[in-house]
Amino acid sequence: MTATLAGLYIYPVKSAAGIACEEARLGERGLEHDREWMIVDADGRFLTQREEARLALLEVAIADG
């Protein structure tokens, strides 16, 4: 059986929109820049799209590579 990769995405900010990639580097913990950041509330508790659907509208970018 042969696997085919149809798309490659990273999500630098957990629960925000992803970034389509043509290539990615693999680090010790997975794809580089994937889920490195998260949005937290005033109490330091992280928010998810289940709680705040508008997070899906948050677009992120990686500058300089």
Short mmCIF file of C-alpha atoms in Angstrom, two decimals:
data_model
loop_
_atom_site.label_atom_id
_atom_site.label_comp_id
_atom_site.label_asym_id
_atom_site.label_seq_id
_atom_site.Cartn_x
_atom_site.Cartn_y
_atom_site.Cartn_z
CA MET A 1 0.00 0.00 0.00
CA THR A 2 1.29 3.46 -0.91
CA ALA A 3 0.35 6.60 1.00
CA THR A 4 -0.35 9.84 -0.85
CA LEU A 5 -0.03 13.21 0.84
CA ALA A 6 -2.84 15.45 -0.43
CA GLY A 7 -1.97 18.53 1.62
CA LEU A 8 0.39 19.79 4.30
CA TYR A 9 -0.70 22.36 6.88
CA ILE A 10 0.78 23.75 10.06
CA TYR A 11 -1.14 25.52 12.79
CA PRO A 12 1.30 27.89 14.57
CA VAL A 13 -1.46 29.14 16.91
CA LYS A 14 -3.60 26.33 18.36
CA SER A 15 -7.25 26.66 17.21
CA ALA A 16 -6.45 29.39 14.66
CA ALA A 17 -6.46 28.97 10.87
CA GLY A 18 -3.70 26.83 9.40
CA ILE A 19 -1.03 27.65 6.84
CA ALA A 20 -0.69 25.54 3.70
CA CYS A 21 2.91 24.45 3.13
CA GLU A 22 4.76 22.92 0.22
CA GLU A 23 7.38 21.63 2.63
CA ALA A 24 8.03 21.58 6.37
CA ARG A 25 10.87 20.76 8.70
CA LEU A 26 10.47 18.02 11.26
CA GLY A 27 11.73 18.79 14.75
CA GLU A 28 11.89 16.80 17.98
CA ARG A 29 8.21 17.49 18.71
CA GLY A 30 6.74 17.33 15.23
CA LEU A 31 6.49 19.82 12.39
CA GLU A 32 8.39 23.05 13.00
CA HIS A 33 6.09 25.95 14.03
CA ASP A 34 3.08 23.65 14.47
CA ARG A 35 1.04 24.55 17.58
CA GLU A 36 3.84 26.56 19.19
CA TRP A 37 1.45 29.23 20.50
CA MET A 38 -2.03 29.32 22.03
CA ILE A 39 -4.60 31.96 22.95
CA VAL A 40 -5.31 32.23 26.67
CA ASP A 41 -7.90 34.13 28.70
CA ALA A 42 -7.20 36.53 31.56
CA ASP A 43 -6.82 33.56 33.93
CA GLY A 44 -4.22 31.87 31.72
CA ARG A 45 -6.62 29.14 30.54
CA PHE A 46 -6.26 28.32 26.84
CA LEU A 47 -9.23 28.83 24.52
CA THR A 48 -10.36 26.45 21.79
CA GLN A 49 -12.65 26.79 18.78
CA ARG A 50 -15.23 24.75 20.67
CA GLU A 51 -15.48 27.59 23.19
CA GLU A 52 -14.76 30.50 20.83
CA ALA A 53 -15.60 29.67 17.20
CA ARG A 54 -14.20 33.04 16.02
CA LEU A 55 -10.68 31.68 16.55
CA ALA A 56 -11.07 29.91 13.18
CA LEU A 57 -11.06 33.37 11.57
CA LEU A 58 -7.68 34.27 13.06
CA GLU A 59 -5.10 34.13 10.25
CA VAL A 60 -1.44 33.78 11.11
CA ALA A 61 1.75 34.02 9.07
CA ILE A 62 5.39 33.15 9.51
CA ALA A 63 7.73 35.96 8.50
CA ASP A 64 11.19 35.33 7.05
CA GLY A 65 10.63 31.66 6.36
#
